[in-house]
Amino acid sequence: MTTLTTETLAVPGQQQYEDVFPLVINLLTGGSTMDDVSAWLESTRAEHIEAAARHGAVLFRGFPVADANDFDRFIRGFGLDSFTYEESLSNAVRVNRTELVFTANEAPPDVSIYLHHEMAQTPLFPSHLFFCCERAPDVAGETPICRSDVLLDKLAEADPQFVDDCTRLGVRYSNTMPAEDDPESGQGRSWRSTLGADTREAAEARLDKLGYSREWLDDGSLRATTPVLPAVRTLVDGRRVFFNQLIAAFRGWKDARNDPQKAIRFGDDSPIPAEGMQRAIELADELSFDLAWQAGDVALIDNFLVMHGRRPYEGKRTVLASLVADDGSRLAA
Ligand code: FE2
């Protein structure tokens, strides 16, 4: 067994708040195996989780992670409970590669996936995400990440009324799910898969239990509207975050079934002003760090503190993902 040595690395575009964002941990030891990595994680995992809560994101570079099985082992080294795709209400079409690991999003290369907190448009969301680059694309395909606490502070300065309305009223999301998976869309997951339901009755029962309202459309698709969800949340350390799916819904919930204009409303059913959204988008774009993937990279993202997306790309890109179940310890009551 080889004991691993690491260093923290400065990378172009890295941001500096109270802590750097993201933190990059580079492996110095050559010739190490996944057994060595597992042993190293066992003794260091608590500090990585703690670092993610402070920095927002930790990138592990230079580790011997070659494929989905290695990534699966890497994640298991953290000893966290996983949040499975089956139980999630994610709208993205994904393919499982191992029990814990799935492809990040099957949407076509030219589709942008805009900044969001994973599954913040549903009442069930993971606390962390792991990403792993199995194959870096020829051109672009970065994962933009953005500190949501910093964004909220800047947005509150630029448009206090908008942030106040978001905080007071919350938000409802509407999404139309097809009867069958539509891989051409960034949110093309069928209602059967999303809701784990074989029949309309089972789909309705699941939605009722979650407090959604619903409408069946003539083509067999299902339009579902969430209960009122918070658009701003407070973490136990006092930081406030723009924890929602507003930017992604406003910019990107557009396909054969969905119109972004109809995707989001405040909790009292009043419209969300486009100017406020535009300001949020501009600030988030300015604050984004583009994670330029190298094969073997693993990133640990704190889902409460950091939004993520995907830039369009050319060539083949395989970024794998895995989600961690929320243990309820991060959100203030
Ligand atoms: Fe995502």
PDB file of N, CA, C and O in Angstrom, residues 193-260:
ATOM      1  N   SER A 193     -41.049   7.241 -15.893  1.00  0.00           N
ATOM      2  CA  SER A 193     -39.750   7.099 -15.238  1.00  0.00           C
ATOM      3  C   SER A 193     -39.606   8.090 -14.082  1.00  0.00           C
ATOM      4  O   SER A 193     -39.168   7.738 -12.988  1.00  0.00           O
ATOM      5  N   THR A 194     -39.986   9.349 -14.331  1.00  0.00           N
ATOM      6  CA  THR A 194     -39.837  10.386 -13.304  1.00  0.00           C
ATOM      7  C   THR A 194     -40.582  10.004 -12.028  1.00  0.00           C
ATOM      8  O   THR A 194     -40.079  10.182 -10.920  1.00  0.00           O
ATOM      9  N   LEU A 195     -41.794   9.509 -12.212  1.00  0.00           N
ATOM     10  CA  LEU A 195     -42.644   9.247 -11.046  1.00  0.00           C
ATOM     11  C   LEU A 195     -42.611   7.788 -10.615  1.00  0.00           C
ATOM     12  O   LEU A 195     -43.282   7.405  -9.650  1.00  0.00           O
ATOM     13  N   GLY A 196     -41.840   6.970 -11.329  1.00  0.00           N
ATOM     14  CA  GLY A 196     -41.792   5.546 -10.998  1.00  0.00           C
ATOM     15  C   GLY A 196     -43.168   4.920 -11.056  1.00  0.00           C
ATOM     16  O   GLY A 196     -43.547   4.145 -10.172  1.00  0.00           O
ATOM     17  N   ALA A 197     -43.935   5.277 -12.096  1.00  0.00           N
ATOM     18  CA  ALA A 197     -45.344   4.858 -12.180  1.00  0.00           C
ATOM     19  C   ALA A 197     -45.630   4.199 -13.529  1.00  0.00           C
ATOM     20  O   ALA A 197     -45.275   4.744 -14.574  1.00  0.00           O
ATOM     21  N   ASP A 198     -46.256   3.055 -13.508  1.00  0.00           N
ATOM     22  CA  ASP A 198     -46.612   2.356 -14.742  1.00  0.00           C
ATOM     23  C   ASP A 198     -47.945   2.826 -15.308  1.00  0.00           C
ATOM     24  O   ASP A 198     -48.196   2.703 -16.497  1.00  0.00           O
ATOM     25  N   THR A 199     -48.794   3.314 -14.433  1.00  0.00           N
ATOM     26  CA  THR A 199     -50.138   3.696 -14.874  1.00  0.00           C
ATOM     27  C   THR A 199     -50.409   5.155 -14.520  1.00  0.00           C
ATOM     28  O   THR A 199     -49.719   5.751 -13.675  1.00  0.00           O
ATOM     29  N   ARG A 200     -51.441   5.709 -15.164  1.00  0.00           N
ATOM     30  CA  ARG A 200     -51.859   7.079 -14.848  1.00  0.00           C
ATOM     31  C   ARG A 200     -52.270   7.209 -13.390  1.00  0.00           C
ATOM     32  O   ARG A 200     -51.963   8.204 -12.728  1.00  0.00           O
ATOM     33  N   GLU A 201     -52.957   6.199 -12.888  1.00  0.00           N
ATOM     34  CA  GLU A 201     -53.436   6.234 -11.498  1.00  0.00           C
ATOM     35  C   GLU A 201     -52.247   6.307 -10.529  1.00  0.00           C
ATOM     36  O   GLU A 201     -52.269   7.072  -9.566  1.00  0.00           O
ATOM     37  N   ALA A 202     -51.217   5.502 -10.831  1.00  0.00           N
ATOM     38  CA  ALA A 202     -50.042   5.498  -9.946  1.00  0.00           C
ATOM     39  C   ALA A 202     -49.320   6.844 -10.020  1.00  0.00           C
ATOM     40  O   ALA A 202     -48.831   7.361  -9.007  1.00  0.00           O
ATOM     41  N   ALA A 203     -49.257   7.429 -11.225  1.00  0.00           N
ATOM     42  CA  ALA A 203     -48.628   8.749 -11.389  1.00  0.00           C
ATOM     43  C   ALA A 203     -49.395   9.801 -10.580  1.00  0.00           C
ATOM     44  O   ALA A 203     -48.798  10.638  -9.895  1.00  0.00           O
ATOM     45  N   GLU A 204     -50.701   9.747 -10.667  1.00  0.00           N
ATOM     46  CA  GLU A 204     -51.539  10.715  -9.938  1.00  0.00           C
ATOM     47  C   GLU A 204     -51.360  10.568  -8.425  1.00  0.00           C
ATOM     48  O   GLU A 204     -51.251  11.560  -7.706  1.00  0.00           O
ATOM     49  N   ALA A 205     -51.291   9.323  -7.977  1.00  0.00           N
ATOM     50  CA  ALA A 205     -51.140   9.083  -6.532  1.00  0.00           C
ATOM     51  C   ALA A 205     -49.810   9.658  -6.036  1.00  0.00           C
ATOM     52  O   ALA A 205     -49.741  10.292  -4.975  1.00  0.00           O
ATOM     53  N   ARG A 206     -48.736   9.469  -6.834  1.00  0.00           N
ATOM     54  CA  ARG A 206     -47.423   9.988  -6.425  1.00  0.00           C
ATOM     55  C   ARG A 206     -47.442  11.511  -6.369  1.00  0.00           C
ATOM     56  O   ARG A 206     -46.943  12.120  -5.422  1.00  0.00           O
ATOM     57  N   LEU A 207     -48.043  12.131  -7.391  1.00  0.00           N
ATOM     58  CA  LEU A 207     -48.087  13.599  -7.432  1.00  0.00           C
ATOM     59  C   LEU A 207     -48.934  14.152  -6.287  1.00  0.00           C
ATOM     60  O   LEU A 207     -48.578  15.161  -5.669  1.00  0.00           O
ATOM     61  N   ASP A 208     -50.052  13.490  -6.010  1.00  0.00           N
ATOM     62  CA  ASP A 208     -50.920  13.952  -4.910  1.00  0.00           C
ATOM     63  C   ASP A 208     -50.150  13.944  -3.593  1.00  0.00           C
ATOM     64  O   ASP A 208     -50.224  14.881  -2.801  1.00  0.00           O
ATOM     65  N   LYS A 209     -49.389  12.877  -3.414  1.00  0.00           N
ATOM     66  CA  LYS A 209     -48.647  12.726  -2.167  1.00  0.00           C
ATOM     67  C   LYS A 209     -47.597  13.837  -2.017  1.00  0.00           C
ATOM     68  O   LYS A 209     -47.304  14.290  -0.915  1.00  0.00           O
ATOM     69  N   LEU A 210     -47.038  14.269  -3.159  1.00  0.00           N
ATOM     70  CA  LEU A 210     -46.002  15.304  -3.132  1.00  0.00           C
ATOM     71  C   LEU A 210     -46.585  16.717  -3.159  1.00  0.00           C
ATOM     72  O   LEU A 210     -45.850  17.691  -3.127  1.00  0.00           O
ATOM     73  N   GLY A 211     -47.897  16.818  -3.266  1.00  0.00           N
ATOM     74  CA  GLY A 211     -48.542  18.126  -3.263  1.00  0.00           C
ATOM     75  C   GLY A 211     -48.519  18.841  -4.605  1.00  0.00           C
ATOM     76  O   GLY A 211     -48.722  20.052  -4.674  1.00  0.00           O
ATOM     77  N   TYR A 212     -48.305  18.106  -5.695  1.00  0.00           N
ATOM     78  CA  TYR A 212     -48.308  18.705  -7.037  1.00  0.00           C
ATOM     79  C   TYR A 212     -49.744  18.796  -7.564  1.00  0.00           C
ATOM     80  O   TYR A 212     -50.589  17.973  -7.214  1.00  0.00           O
ATOM     81  N   SER A 213     -49.998  19.764  -8.445  1.00  0.00           N
ATOM     82  CA  SER A 213     -51.232  19.721  -9.230  1.00  0.00           C
ATOM     83  C   SER A 213     -50.868  19.241 -10.630  1.00  0.00           C
ATOM     84  O   SER A 213     -49.697  19.251 -11.011  1.00  0.00           O
ATOM     85  N   ARG A 214     -51.864  18.793 -11.402  1.00  0.00           N
ATOM     86  CA  ARG A 214     -51.542  18.077 -12.643  1.00  0.00           C
ATOM     87  C   ARG A 214     -52.651  18.193 -13.681  1.00  0.00           C
ATOM     88  O   ARG A 214     -53.791  18.501 -13.368  1.00  0.00           O
ATOM     89  N   GLU A 215     -52.233  17.920 -14.926  1.00  0.00           N
ATOM     90  CA  GLU A 215     -53.179  17.967 -16.044  1.00  0.00           C
ATOM     91  C   GLU A 215     -52.671  17.017 -17.122  1.00  0.00           C
ATOM     92  O   GLU A 215     -51.499  17.086 -17.516  1.00  0.00           O
ATOM     93  N   TRP A 216     -53.528  16.104 -17.569  1.00  0.00           N
ATOM     94  CA  TRP A 216     -53.156  15.205 -18.668  1.00  0.00           C
ATOM     95  C   TRP A 216     -53.413  15.900 -19.990  1.00  0.00           C
ATOM     96  O   TRP A 216     -54.457  16.524 -20.175  1.00  0.00           O
ATOM     97  N   LEU A 217     -52.457  15.790 -20.919  1.00  0.00           N
ATOM     98  CA  LEU A 217     -52.641  16.421 -22.228  1.00  0.00           C
ATOM     99  C   LEU A 217     -53.009  15.354 -23.265  1.00  0.00           C
ATOM    100  O   LEU A 217     -52.798  14.151 -23.042  1.00  0.00           O
ATOM    101  N   ASP A 218     -53.527  15.819 -24.402  1.00  0.00           N
ATOM    102  CA  ASP A 218     -54.068  14.892 -25.409  1.00  0.00           C
ATOM    103  C   ASP A 218     -53.036  13.894 -25.932  1.00  0.00           C
ATOM    104  O   ASP A 218     -53.375  12.775 -26.294  1.00  0.00           O
ATOM    105  N   ASP A 219     -51.749  14.320 -25.978  1.00  0.00           N
ATOM    106  CA  ASP A 219     -50.737  13.424 -26.545  1.00  0.00           C
ATOM    107  C   ASP A 219     -50.200  12.422 -25.523  1.00  0.00           C
ATOM    108  O   ASP A 219     -49.201  11.747 -25.785  1.00  0.00           O
ATOM    109  N   GLY A 220     -50.826  12.358 -24.352  1.00  0.00           N
ATOM    110  CA  GLY A 220     -50.388  11.384 -23.347  1.00  0.00           C
ATOM    111  C   GLY A 220     -49.347  11.940 -22.399  1.00  0.00           C
ATOM    112  O   GLY A 220     -48.902  11.245 -21.486  1.00  0.00           O
ATOM    113  N   SER A 221     -48.922  13.209 -22.621  1.00  0.00           N
ATOM    114  CA  SER A 221     -47.955  13.807 -21.707  1.00  0.00           C
ATOM    115  C   SER A 221     -48.687  14.362 -20.476  1.00  0.00           C
ATOM    116  O   SER A 221     -49.918  14.490 -20.468  1.00  0.00           O
ATOM    117  N   LEU A 222     -47.900  14.668 -19.468  1.00  0.00           N
ATOM    118  CA  LEU A 222     -48.464  15.074 -18.178  1.00  0.00           C
ATOM    119  C   LEU A 222     -47.839  16.394 -17.756  1.00  0.00           C
ATOM    120  O   LEU A 222     -46.616  16.503 -17.627  1.00  0.00           O
ATOM    121  N   ARG A 223     -48.696  17.409 -17.556  1.00  0.00           N
ATOM    122  CA  ARG A 223     -48.204  18.701 -17.065  1.00  0.00           C
ATOM    123  C   ARG A 223     -48.380  18.731 -15.550  1.00  0.00           C
ATOM    124  O   ARG A 223     -49.484  18.582 -15.039  1.00  0.00           O
ATOM    125  N   ALA A 224     -47.259  18.922 -14.854  1.00  0.00           N
ATOM    126  CA  ALA A 224     -47.295  18.894 -13.388  1.00  0.00           C
ATOM    127  C   ALA A 224     -46.782  20.216 -12.844  1.00  0.00           C
ATOM    128  O   ALA A 224     -45.837  20.797 -13.381  1.00  0.00           O
ATOM    129  N   THR A 225     -47.414  20.709 -11.792  1.00  0.00           N
ATOM    130  CA  THR A 225     -46.993  21.955 -11.148  1.00  0.00           C
ATOM    131  C   THR A 225     -46.702  21.673  -9.682  1.00  0.00           C
ATOM    132  O   THR A 225     -47.527  21.058  -8.989  1.00  0.00           O
ATOM    133  N   THR A 226     -45.535  22.111  -9.243  1.00  0.00           N
ATOM    134  CA  THR A 226     -45.085  21.809  -7.875  1.00  0.00           C
ATOM    135  C   THR A 226     -45.900  22.587  -6.854  1.00  0.00           C
ATOM    136  O   THR A 226     -46.509  23.613  -7.171  1.00  0.00           O
ATOM    137  N   PRO A 227     -45.879  22.126  -5.605  1.00  0.00           N
ATOM    138  CA  PRO A 227     -46.337  23.010  -4.523  1.00  0.00           C
ATOM    139  C   PRO A 227     -45.393  24.203  -4.437  1.00  0.00           C
ATOM    140  O   PRO A 227     -44.372  24.233  -5.124  1.00  0.00           O
ATOM    141  N   VAL A 228     -45.704  25.194  -3.620  1.00  0.00           N
ATOM    142  CA  VAL A 228     -44.816  26.342  -3.461  1.00  0.00           C
ATOM    143  C   VAL A 228     -43.523  25.866  -2.790  1.00  0.00           C
ATOM    144  O   VAL A 228     -43.565  25.247  -1.733  1.00  0.00           O
ATOM    145  N   LEU A 229     -42.403  26.153  -3.471  1.00  0.00           N
ATOM    146  CA  LEU A 229     -41.096  25.780  -2.925  1.00  0.00           C
ATOM    147  C   LEU A 229     -40.312  27.054  -2.618  1.00  0.00           C
ATOM    148  O   LEU A 229     -40.451  28.052  -3.336  1.00  0.00           O
ATOM    149  N   PRO A 230     -39.468  27.044  -1.584  1.00  0.00           N
ATOM    150  CA  PRO A 230     -38.648  28.227  -1.307  1.00  0.00           C
ATOM    151  C   PRO A 230     -37.725  28.534  -2.487  1.00  0.00           C
ATOM    152  O   PRO A 230     -37.218  27.615  -3.131  1.00  0.00           O
ATOM    153  N   ALA A 231     -37.514  29.827  -2.776  1.00  0.00           N
ATOM    154  CA  ALA A 231     -36.563  30.214  -3.817  1.00  0.00           C
ATOM    155  C   ALA A 231     -35.250  30.666  -3.198  1.00  0.00           C
ATOM    156  O   ALA A 231     -34.236  30.784  -3.883  1.00  0.00           O
ATOM    157  N   VAL A 232     -35.295  30.953  -1.902  1.00  0.00           N
ATOM    158  CA  VAL A 232     -34.093  31.354  -1.161  1.00  0.00           C
ATOM    159  C   VAL A 232     -34.074  30.505   0.110  1.00  0.00           C
ATOM    160  O   VAL A 232     -35.113  30.352   0.754  1.00  0.00           O
ATOM    161  N   ARG A 233     -32.918  29.948   0.421  1.00  0.00           N
ATOM    162  CA  ARG A 233     -32.842  29.120   1.630  1.00  0.00           C
ATOM    163  C   ARG A 233     -31.674  29.595   2.485  1.00  0.00           C
ATOM    164  O   ARG A 233     -30.733  30.213   1.992  1.00  0.00           O
ATOM    165  N   THR A 234     -31.758  29.283   3.778  1.00  0.00           N
ATOM    166  CA  THR A 234     -30.704  29.651   4.717  1.00  0.00           C
ATOM    167  C   THR A 234     -30.022  28.378   5.213  1.00  0.00           C
ATOM    168  O   THR A 234     -30.697  27.418   5.588  1.00  0.00           O
ATOM    169  N   LEU A 235     -28.691  28.381   5.166  1.00  0.00           N
ATOM    170  CA  LEU A 235     -27.931  27.228   5.632  1.00  0.00           C
ATOM    171  C   LEU A 235     -27.642  27.361   7.137  1.00  0.00           C
ATOM    172  O   LEU A 235     -27.769  28.454   7.695  1.00  0.00           O
ATOM    173  N   VAL A 236     -27.280  26.258   7.752  1.00  0.00           N
ATOM    174  CA  VAL A 236     -27.055  26.279   9.204  1.00  0.00           C
ATOM    175  C   VAL A 236     -25.931  27.239   9.603  1.00  0.00           C
ATOM    176  O   VAL A 236     -25.931  27.753  10.718  1.00  0.00           O
ATOM    177  N   ASP A 237     -24.992  27.509   8.673  1.00  0.00           N
ATOM    178  CA  ASP A 237     -23.915  28.449   9.012  1.00  0.00           C
ATOM    179  C   ASP A 237     -24.335  29.908   8.787  1.00  0.00           C
ATOM    180  O   ASP A 237     -23.519  30.811   8.926  1.00  0.00           O
ATOM    181  N   GLY A 238     -25.620  30.124   8.440  1.00  0.00           N
ATOM    182  CA  GLY A 238     -26.141  31.477   8.306  1.00  0.00           C
ATOM    183  C   GLY A 238     -26.107  32.027   6.890  1.00  0.00           C
ATOM    184  O   GLY A 238     -26.732  33.046   6.599  1.00  0.00           O
ATOM    185  N   ARG A 239     -25.391  31.362   5.997  1.00  0.00           N
ATOM    186  CA  ARG A 239     -25.342  31.855   4.625  1.00  0.00           C
ATOM    187  C   ARG A 239     -26.692  31.653   3.955  1.00  0.00           C
ATOM    188  O   ARG A 239     -27.328  30.612   4.119  1.00  0.00           O
ATOM    189  N   ARG A 240     -27.106  32.637   3.171  1.00  0.00           N
ATOM    190  CA  ARG A 240     -28.353  32.519   2.402  1.00  0.00           C
ATOM    191  C   ARG A 240     -27.989  32.230   0.948  1.00  0.00           C
ATOM    192  O   ARG A 240     -27.041  32.793   0.406  1.00  0.00           O
ATOM    193  N   VAL A 241     -28.756  31.345   0.325  1.00  0.00           N
ATOM    194  CA  VAL A 241     -28.438  30.906  -1.032  1.00  0.00           C
ATOM    195  C   VAL A 241     -29.664  31.007  -1.944  1.00  0.00           C
ATOM    196  O   VAL A 241     -30.797  30.884  -1.491  1.00  0.00           O
ATOM    197  N   PHE A 242     -29.399  31.232  -3.220  1.00  0.00           N
ATOM    198  CA  PHE A 242     -30.445  31.323  -4.260  1.00  0.00           C
ATOM    199  C   PHE A 242     -30.723  29.883  -4.710  1.00  0.00           C
ATOM    200  O   PHE A 242     -30.442  29.501  -5.836  1.00  0.00           O
ATOM    201  N   PHE A 243     -31.273  29.095  -3.775  1.00  0.00           N
ATOM    202  CA  PHE A 243     -31.423  27.656  -3.999  1.00  0.00           C
ATOM    203  C   PHE A 243     -32.733  27.399  -4.737  1.00  0.00           C
ATOM    204  O   PHE A 243     -33.803  27.272  -4.126  1.00  0.00           O
ATOM    205  N   ASN A 244     -32.641  27.350  -6.046  1.00  0.00           N
ATOM    206  CA  ASN A 244     -33.844  27.159  -6.861  1.00  0.00           C
ATOM    207  C   ASN A 244     -33.421  26.730  -8.256  1.00  0.00           C
ATOM    208  O   ASN A 244     -32.229  26.514  -8.524  1.00  0.00           O
ATOM    209  N   GLN A 245     -34.378  26.626  -9.124  1.00  0.00           N
ATOM    210  CA  GLN A 245     -34.136  26.198 -10.506  1.00  0.00           C
ATOM    211  C   GLN A 245     -34.560  27.314 -11.457  1.00  0.00           C
ATOM    212  O   GLN A 245     -34.815  27.066 -12.633  1.00  0.00           O
ATOM    213  N   LEU A 246     -34.634  28.560 -10.950  1.00  0.00           N
ATOM    214  CA  LEU A 246     -35.232  29.633 -11.755  1.00  0.00           C
ATOM    215  C   LEU A 246     -34.455  29.915 -13.032  1.00  0.00           C
ATOM    216  O   LEU A 246     -35.042  30.081 -14.106  1.00  0.00           O
ATOM    217  N   ILE A 247     -33.122  29.978 -12.928  1.00  0.00           N
ATOM    218  CA  ILE A 247     -32.329  30.336 -14.109  1.00  0.00           C
ATOM    219  C   ILE A 247     -32.460  29.256 -15.182  1.00  0.00           C
ATOM    220  O   ILE A 247     -32.723  29.552 -16.362  1.00  0.00           O
ATOM    221  N   ALA A 248     -32.329  28.002 -14.769  1.00  0.00           N
ATOM    222  CA  ALA A 248     -32.415  26.906 -15.752  1.00  0.00           C
ATOM    223  C   ALA A 248     -33.799  26.836 -16.379  1.00  0.00           C
ATOM    224  O   ALA A 248     -33.940  26.613 -17.584  1.00  0.00           O
ATOM    225  N   ALA A 249     -34.832  27.051 -15.577  1.00  0.00           N
ATOM    226  CA  ALA A 249     -36.199  26.973 -16.110  1.00  0.00           C
ATOM    227  C   ALA A 249     -36.470  28.142 -17.060  1.00  0.00           C
ATOM    228  O   ALA A 249     -37.004  27.968 -18.154  1.00  0.00           O
ATOM    229  N   PHE A 250     -36.040  29.334 -16.642  1.00  0.00           N
ATOM    230  CA  PHE A 250     -36.302  30.542 -17.430  1.00  0.00           C
ATOM    231  C   PHE A 250     -35.565  30.512 -18.770  1.00  0.00           C
ATOM    232  O   PHE A 250     -36.069  30.942 -19.794  1.00  0.00           O
ATOM    233  N   ARG A 251     -34.331  29.973 -18.749  1.00  0.00           N
ATOM    234  CA  ARG A 251     -33.521  29.958 -19.981  1.00  0.00           C
ATOM    235  C   ARG A 251     -33.699  28.696 -20.800  1.00  0.00           C
ATOM    236  O   ARG A 251     -33.514  28.715 -22.016  1.00  0.00           O
ATOM    237  N   GLY A 252     -33.991  27.597 -20.112  1.00  0.00           N
ATOM    238  CA  GLY A 252     -33.777  26.337 -20.804  1.00  0.00           C
ATOM    239  C   GLY A 252     -34.912  25.342 -20.860  1.00  0.00           C
ATOM    240  O   GLY A 252     -34.797  24.348 -21.570  1.00  0.00           O
ATOM    241  N   TRP A 253     -36.019  25.577 -20.150  1.00  0.00           N
ATOM    242  CA  TRP A 253     -37.061  24.563 -20.202  1.00  0.00           C
ATOM    243  C   TRP A 253     -37.881  24.756 -21.464  1.00  0.00           C
ATOM    244  O   TRP A 253     -39.035  25.142 -21.447  1.00  0.00           O
ATOM    245  N   LYS A 254     -37.200  24.460 -22.572  1.00  0.00           N
ATOM    246  CA  LYS A 254     -37.801  24.717 -23.875  1.00  0.00           C
ATOM    247  C   LYS A 254     -37.635  23.450 -24.703  1.00  0.00           C
ATOM    248  O   LYS A 254     -36.527  23.018 -24.973  1.00  0.00           O
ATOM    249  N   ASP A 255     -38.717  22.831 -25.051  1.00  0.00           N
ATOM    250  CA  ASP A 255     -38.657  21.689 -25.967  1.00  0.00           C
ATOM    251  C   ASP A 255     -40.018  21.569 -26.629  1.00  0.00           C
ATOM    252  O   ASP A 255     -40.821  22.515 -26.577  1.00  0.00           O
ATOM    253  N   ALA A 256     -40.292  20.427 -27.248  1.00  0.00           N
ATOM    254  CA  ALA A 256     -41.543  20.262 -27.982  1.00  0.00           C
ATOM    255  C   ALA A 256     -42.756  20.472 -27.071  1.00  0.00           C
ATOM    256  O   ALA A 256     -43.837  20.822 -27.539  1.00  0.00           O
ATOM    257  N   ARG A 257     -42.577  20.291 -25.771  1.00  0.00           N
ATOM    258  CA  ARG A 257     -43.713  20.349 -24.850  1.00  0.00           C
ATOM    259  C   ARG A 257     -43.700  21.568 -23.934  1.00  0.00           C
ATOM    260  O   ARG A 257     -44.734  21.932 -23.356  1.00  0.00           O
ATOM    261  N   ASN A 258     -42.518  22.178 -23.761  1.00  0.00           N
ATOM    262  CA  ASN A 258     -42.383  23.177 -22.700  1.00  0.00           C
ATOM    263  C   ASN A 258     -42.043  24.565 -23.222  1.00  0.00           C
ATOM    264  O   ASN A 258     -41.235  24.715 -24.126  1.00  0.00           O
ATOM    265  N   ASP A 259     -42.655  25.558 -22.597  1.00  0.00           N
ATOM    266  CA  ASP A 259     -42.447  26.964 -22.925  1.00  0.00           C
ATOM    267  C   ASP A 259     -41.927  27.635 -21.650  1.00  0.00           C
ATOM    268  O   ASP A 259     -42.623  27.655 -20.634  1.00  0.00           O
ATOM    269  N   PRO A 260     -40.678  28.165 -21.713  1.00  0.00           N
ATOM    270  CA  PRO A 260     -40.098  28.750 -20.494  1.00  0.00           C
ATOM    271  C   PRO A 260     -40.974  29.845 -19.877  1.00  0.00           C
ATOM    272  O   PRO A 260     -40.932  30.053 -18.659  1.00  0.00           O
TER     273      PRO A 260
END
